Amino acid sequence: VLGQAWNKTKEHFWYLLGAGLVTIIVGTVIDSALPILGSIAIALATTTVALVIMHGHKPDYDDLLTGFKSWKVVWHFVVAEILYALIVLLGLLCFIIPGIYIAIRLRFFRFMIVEDENLGPIEALKKGWAMTRGKFWKLFWLTIVLFGINILGALLLLVGLLFTIPF
């Protein structure tokens, strides 16, 4: 997985850098007017771009807006994000470990919604949960490794983050 991710990052590095900067700037502007929605807009845009790349297509700047073309997708995405945050928060309040477990098990709901605009928020969360059945520990360790890679990127005067975040 890490090798494939690195190859995709190298292949699309300049696009990912430019798209990342555009997304962060636009998300920050939206967040200043409507808190939280900027973060959700960033998540929707980056999820859409990730799917384009993983399906083997060359990403385009229009892909940053593809997820916003259907109000149904936006609505489902926003509701699912809120539900996800509340469920993870509830899990974190139950001695932290349940929150980590839930966050990892539900993490792919975003991709479900972008792939199928008719999939409602609860169905997407359920599908994400089912998709990760039996894979918790692999995903947990992958999360730890990616977190460590981002820490290394940050330690390199933040310049390393230009490579580690898209990765």
C-alpha atoms as a PDB file:
ATOM      1  CA  VAL A   1       0.000   0.000   0.000  1.00  0.00           C
ATOM      2  CA  LEU A   2       2.779   2.423   0.924  1.00  0.00           C
ATOM      3  CA  GLY A   3       4.671   1.656  -2.282  1.00  0.00           C
ATOM      4  CA  GLN A   4       1.596   2.236  -4.426  1.00  0.00           C
ATOM      5  CA  ALA A   5       0.784   5.451  -2.550  1.00  0.00           C
ATOM      6  CA  TRP A   6       4.340   6.726  -3.016  1.00  0.00           C
ATOM      7  CA  ASN A   7       4.257   5.955  -6.767  1.00  0.00           C
ATOM      8  CA  LYS A   8       0.918   7.753  -7.157  1.00  0.00           C
ATOM      9  CA  THR A   9       2.244  10.726  -5.165  1.00  0.00           C
ATOM     10  CA  LYS A  10       5.360  11.003  -7.335  1.00  0.00           C
ATOM     11  CA  GLU A  11       3.331  10.596 -10.515  1.00  0.00           C
ATOM     12  CA  HIS A  12       0.928  13.399  -9.608  1.00  0.00           C
ATOM     13  CA  PHE A  13       3.133  15.468  -7.267  1.00  0.00           C
ATOM     14  CA  TRP A  14       2.799  18.881  -8.960  1.00  0.00           C
ATOM     15  CA  TYR A  15      -0.946  18.497  -9.366  1.00  0.00           C
ATOM     16  CA  LEU A  16      -1.323  17.399  -5.726  1.00  0.00           C
ATOM     17  CA  LEU A  17       0.793  20.332  -4.552  1.00  0.00           C
ATOM     18  CA  GLY A  18      -1.205  22.900  -6.556  1.00  0.00           C
ATOM     19  CA  ALA A  19      -4.567  21.320  -5.753  1.00  0.00           C
ATOM     20  CA  GLY A  20      -3.620  21.076  -2.081  1.00  0.00           C
ATOM     21  CA  LEU A  21      -2.750  24.777  -1.913  1.00  0.00           C
ATOM     22  CA  VAL A  22      -5.949  25.793  -3.723  1.00  0.00           C
ATOM     23  CA  THR A  23      -8.032  23.551  -1.465  1.00  0.00           C
ATOM     24  CA  ILE A  24      -6.435  24.877   1.721  1.00  0.00           C
ATOM     25  CA  ILE A  25      -6.869  28.519   0.660  1.00  0.00           C
ATOM     26  CA  VAL A  26     -10.496  28.075  -0.402  1.00  0.00           C
ATOM     27  CA  GLY A  27     -11.265  25.942   2.669  1.00  0.00           C
ATOM     28  CA  THR A  28      -9.789  28.586   4.962  1.00  0.00           C
ATOM     29  CA  VAL A  29     -11.862  31.321   3.326  1.00  0.00           C
ATOM     30  CA  ILE A  30     -15.029  29.227   3.661  1.00  0.00           C
ATOM     31  CA  ASP A  31     -14.157  28.385   7.287  1.00  0.00           C
ATOM     32  CA  SER A  32     -13.778  32.067   8.130  1.00  0.00           C
ATOM     33  CA  ALA A  33     -17.368  32.670   7.009  1.00  0.00           C
ATOM     34  CA  LEU A  34     -18.948  29.330   7.920  1.00  0.00           C
ATOM     35  CA  PRO A  35     -16.882  27.452  10.515  1.00  0.00           C
ATOM     36  CA  ILE A  36     -16.446  23.729   9.942  1.00  0.00           C
ATOM     37  CA  LEU A  37     -17.812  23.848   6.380  1.00  0.00           C
ATOM     38  CA  GLY A  38     -14.374  24.735   5.012  1.00  0.00           C
ATOM     39  CA  SER A  39     -12.961  21.555   6.520  1.00  0.00           C
ATOM     40  CA  ILE A  40     -15.807  19.540   5.052  1.00  0.00           C
ATOM     41  CA  ALA A  41     -15.248  21.183   1.642  1.00  0.00           C
ATOM     42  CA  ILE A  42     -11.549  20.228   1.832  1.00  0.00           C
ATOM     43  CA  ALA A  43     -12.480  16.647   2.757  1.00  0.00           C
ATOM     44  CA  LEU A  44     -14.943  16.369  -0.150  1.00  0.00           C
ATOM     45  CA  ALA A  45     -12.477  17.807  -2.675  1.00  0.00           C
ATOM     46  CA  THR A  46      -9.553  15.647  -1.532  1.00  0.00           C
ATOM     47  CA  THR A  47     -11.715  12.510  -1.396  1.00  0.00           C
ATOM     48  CA  THR A  48     -12.868  13.104  -4.961  1.00  0.00           C
ATOM     49  CA  VAL A  49      -9.308  13.674  -6.203  1.00  0.00           C
ATOM     50  CA  ALA A  50      -8.051  10.583  -4.359  1.00  0.00           C
ATOM     51  CA  LEU A  51     -10.701   8.464  -6.072  1.00  0.00           C
ATOM     52  CA  VAL A  52      -9.819   9.881  -9.500  1.00  0.00           C
ATOM     53  CA  ILE A  53      -6.165   8.984  -8.948  1.00  0.00           C
ATOM     54  CA  MET A  54      -6.905   5.555  -7.495  1.00  0.00           C
ATOM     55  CA  HIS A  55      -9.132   4.740 -10.485  1.00  0.00           C
ATOM     56  CA  GLY A  56      -6.076   5.355 -12.666  1.00  0.00           C
ATOM     57  CA  HIS A  57      -7.208   8.636 -14.223  1.00  0.00           C
ATOM     58  CA  LYS A  58      -5.177  11.792 -14.557  1.00  0.00           C
ATOM     59  CA  PRO A  59      -6.595  14.382 -12.146  1.00  0.00           C
ATOM     60  CA  ASP A  60      -7.667  17.810 -13.308  1.00  0.00           C
ATOM     61  CA  TYR A  61      -8.460  20.950 -11.312  1.00  0.00           C
ATOM     62  CA  ASP A  62     -12.126  20.453 -12.233  1.00  0.00           C
ATOM     63  CA  ASP A  63     -11.995  17.290 -10.086  1.00  0.00           C
ATOM     64  CA  LEU A  64     -11.766  19.524  -7.012  1.00  0.00           C
ATOM     65  CA  LEU A  65     -15.335  20.617  -7.759  1.00  0.00           C
ATOM     66  CA  THR A  66     -16.784  17.325  -9.033  1.00  0.00           C
ATOM     67  CA  GLY A  67     -18.110  16.337  -5.604  1.00  0.00           C
ATOM     68  CA  PHE A  68     -20.006  19.635  -5.395  1.00  0.00           C
ATOM     69  CA  LYS A  69     -21.943  19.154  -8.644  1.00  0.00           C
ATOM     70  CA  SER A  70     -24.651  17.178  -6.867  1.00  0.00           C
ATOM     71  CA  TRP A  71     -26.347  18.715  -3.852  1.00  0.00           C
ATOM     72  CA  LYS A  72     -27.297  15.207  -2.819  1.00  0.00           C
ATOM     73  CA  VAL A  73     -23.599  14.270  -2.473  1.00  0.00           C
ATOM     74  CA  VAL A  74     -22.833  17.469  -0.572  1.00  0.00           C
ATOM     75  CA  TRP A  75     -25.786  16.978   1.771  1.00  0.00           C
ATOM     76  CA  HIS A  76     -24.972  13.297   2.401  1.00  0.00           C
ATOM     77  CA  PHE A  77     -21.308  14.168   2.903  1.00  0.00           C
ATOM     78  CA  VAL A  78     -22.055  16.925   5.444  1.00  0.00           C
ATOM     79  CA  VAL A  79     -24.530  14.808   7.405  1.00  0.00           C
ATOM     80  CA  ALA A  80     -22.176  11.805   7.398  1.00  0.00           C
ATOM     81  CA  GLU A  81     -19.264  13.998   8.568  1.00  0.00           C
ATOM     82  CA  ILE A  82     -21.357  15.279  11.470  1.00  0.00           C
ATOM     83  CA  LEU A  83     -22.526  11.777  12.399  1.00  0.00           C
ATOM     84  CA  TYR A  84     -18.963  10.453  12.140  1.00  0.00           C
ATOM     85  CA  ALA A  85     -17.649  13.228  14.396  1.00  0.00           C
ATOM     86  CA  LEU A  86     -20.373  12.632  16.977  1.00  0.00           C
ATOM     87  CA  ILE A  87     -19.887   8.846  16.980  1.00  0.00           C
ATOM     88  CA  VAL A  88     -16.092   9.144  17.300  1.00  0.00           C
ATOM     89  CA  LEU A  89     -16.458  11.785  20.026  1.00  0.00           C
ATOM     90  CA  LEU A  90     -18.801   9.497  21.941  1.00  0.00           C
ATOM     91  CA  GLY A  91     -16.262   6.698  21.563  1.00  0.00           C
ATOM     92  CA  LEU A  92     -13.434   8.951  22.761  1.00  0.00           C
ATOM     93  CA  LEU A  93     -15.466   9.866  25.829  1.00  0.00           C
ATOM     94  CA  CYS A  94     -15.615   6.127  26.586  1.00  0.00           C
ATOM     95  CA  PHE A  95     -11.932   5.942  27.577  1.00  0.00           C
ATOM     96  CA  ILE A  96     -10.379   6.960  24.219  1.00  0.00           C
ATOM     97  CA  ILE A  97      -9.704   3.456  22.836  1.00  0.00           C
ATOM     98  CA  PRO A  98     -13.293   2.923  21.588  1.00  0.00           C
ATOM     99  CA  GLY A  99     -13.052   6.286  19.792  1.00  0.00           C
ATOM    100  CA  ILE A 100      -9.863   5.258  18.008  1.00  0.00           C
ATOM    101  CA  TYR A 101     -11.397   1.918  17.062  1.00  0.00           C
ATOM    102  CA  ILE A 102     -14.561   3.560  15.721  1.00  0.00           C
ATOM    103  CA  ALA A 103     -12.633   6.262  13.822  1.00  0.00           C
ATOM    104  CA  ILE A 104     -10.547   3.650  12.028  1.00  0.00           C
ATOM    105  CA  ARG A 105     -13.477   1.338  11.283  1.00  0.00           C
ATOM    106  CA  LEU A 106     -15.657   4.132   9.820  1.00  0.00           C
ATOM    107  CA  ARG A 107     -12.951   6.119   8.037  1.00  0.00           C
ATOM    108  CA  PHE A 108     -13.851   5.151   4.450  1.00  0.00           C
ATOM    109  CA  PHE A 109     -17.432   6.456   4.492  1.00  0.00           C
ATOM    110  CA  ARG A 110     -16.375   9.522   2.497  1.00  0.00           C
ATOM    111  CA  PHE A 111     -15.335   7.405  -0.471  1.00  0.00           C
ATOM    112  CA  MET A 112     -18.650   5.539  -0.384  1.00  0.00           C
ATOM    113  CA  ILE A 113     -20.634   8.773  -0.702  1.00  0.00           C
ATOM    114  CA  VAL A 114     -18.518  10.232  -3.503  1.00  0.00           C
ATOM    115  CA  GLU A 115     -18.666   6.950  -5.444  1.00  0.00           C
ATOM    116  CA  ASP A 116     -22.443   6.546  -5.059  1.00  0.00           C
ATOM    117  CA  GLU A 117     -24.473   9.746  -4.686  1.00  0.00           C
ATOM    118  CA  ASN A 118     -27.579   7.722  -3.827  1.00  0.00           C
ATOM    119  CA  LEU A 119     -25.923   6.238  -0.757  1.00  0.00           C
ATOM    120  CA  GLY A 120     -27.225   8.019   2.320  1.00  0.00           C
ATOM    121  CA  PRO A 121     -25.031   9.015   5.257  1.00  0.00           C
ATOM    122  CA  ILE A 122     -26.013   6.118   7.510  1.00  0.00           C
ATOM    123  CA  GLU A 123     -25.649   3.589   4.697  1.00  0.00           C
ATOM    124  CA  ALA A 124     -22.199   5.000   3.870  1.00  0.00           C
ATOM    125  CA  LEU A 125     -21.097   4.706   7.496  1.00  0.00           C
ATOM    126  CA  LYS A 126     -22.411   1.133   7.639  1.00  0.00           C
ATOM    127  CA  LYS A 127     -20.686   0.258   4.369  1.00  0.00           C
ATOM    128  CA  GLY A 128     -17.420   1.780   5.613  1.00  0.00           C
ATOM    129  CA  TRP A 129     -17.751  -0.249   8.827  1.00  0.00           C
ATOM    130  CA  ALA A 130     -18.370  -3.457   6.855  1.00  0.00           C
ATOM    131  CA  MET A 131     -15.481  -2.725   4.505  1.00  0.00           C
ATOM    132  CA  THR A 132     -12.989  -2.620   7.389  1.00  0.00           C
ATOM    133  CA  ARG A 133     -14.223  -5.782   9.130  1.00  0.00           C
ATOM    134  CA  GLY A 134     -11.222  -7.921  10.014  1.00  0.00           C
ATOM    135  CA  LYS A 135      -8.764  -5.212   8.935  1.00  0.00           C
ATOM    136  CA  PHE A 136      -8.600  -3.043  12.059  1.00  0.00           C
ATOM    137  CA  TRP A 137      -5.037  -3.861  13.061  1.00  0.00           C
ATOM    138  CA  LYS A 138      -3.637  -3.415   9.549  1.00  0.00           C
ATOM    139  CA  LEU A 139      -5.408  -0.061   9.271  1.00  0.00           C
ATOM    140  CA  PHE A 140      -4.330   0.917  12.787  1.00  0.00           C
ATOM    141  CA  TRP A 141      -0.652   0.273  12.024  1.00  0.00           C
ATOM    142  CA  LEU A 142      -0.953   1.978   8.636  1.00  0.00           C
ATOM    143  CA  THR A 143      -2.386   5.024  10.434  1.00  0.00           C
ATOM    144  CA  ILE A 144       0.522   4.985  12.909  1.00  0.00           C
ATOM    145  CA  VAL A 145       3.087   4.710  10.082  1.00  0.00           C
ATOM    146  CA  LEU A 146       1.468   7.548   8.100  1.00  0.00           C
ATOM    147  CA  PHE A 147       1.312   9.690  11.243  1.00  0.00           C
ATOM    148  CA  GLY A 148       5.035   9.038  11.788  1.00  0.00           C
ATOM    149  CA  ILE A 149       5.815   9.932   8.167  1.00  0.00           C
ATOM    150  CA  ASN A 150       3.939  13.229   8.575  1.00  0.00           C
ATOM    151  CA  ILE A 151       5.830  13.951  11.815  1.00  0.00           C
ATOM    152  CA  LEU A 152       9.098  13.436   9.924  1.00  0.00           C
ATOM    153  CA  GLY A 153       7.843  15.760   7.194  1.00  0.00           C
ATOM    154  CA  ALA A 154       7.037  18.398   9.815  1.00  0.00           C
ATOM    155  CA  LEU A 155      10.464  18.029  11.408  1.00  0.00           C
ATOM    156  CA  LEU A 156      12.057  18.868   8.061  1.00  0.00           C
ATOM    157  CA  LEU A 157      11.152  22.535   8.541  1.00  0.00           C
ATOM    158  CA  LEU A 158       7.609  21.779   7.347  1.00  0.00           C
ATOM    159  CA  VAL A 159       8.920  21.461   3.760  1.00  0.00           C
ATOM    160  CA  GLY A 160       8.696  17.694   4.098  1.00  0.00           C
ATOM    161  CA  LEU A 161       4.937  18.022   4.509  1.00  0.00           C
ATOM    162  CA  LEU A 162       4.744  18.970   0.822  1.00  0.00           C
ATOM    163  CA  PHE A 163       5.619  15.320   0.161  1.00  0.00           C
ATOM    164  CA  THR A 164       4.169  13.503   3.163  1.00  0.00           C
ATOM    165  CA  ILE A 165       0.625  14.916   3.200  1.00  0.00           C
ATOM    166  CA  PRO A 166      -0.213  13.897  -0.403  1.00  0.00           C
ATOM    167  CA  PHE A 167       1.421  10.528   0.283  1.00  0.00           C
END
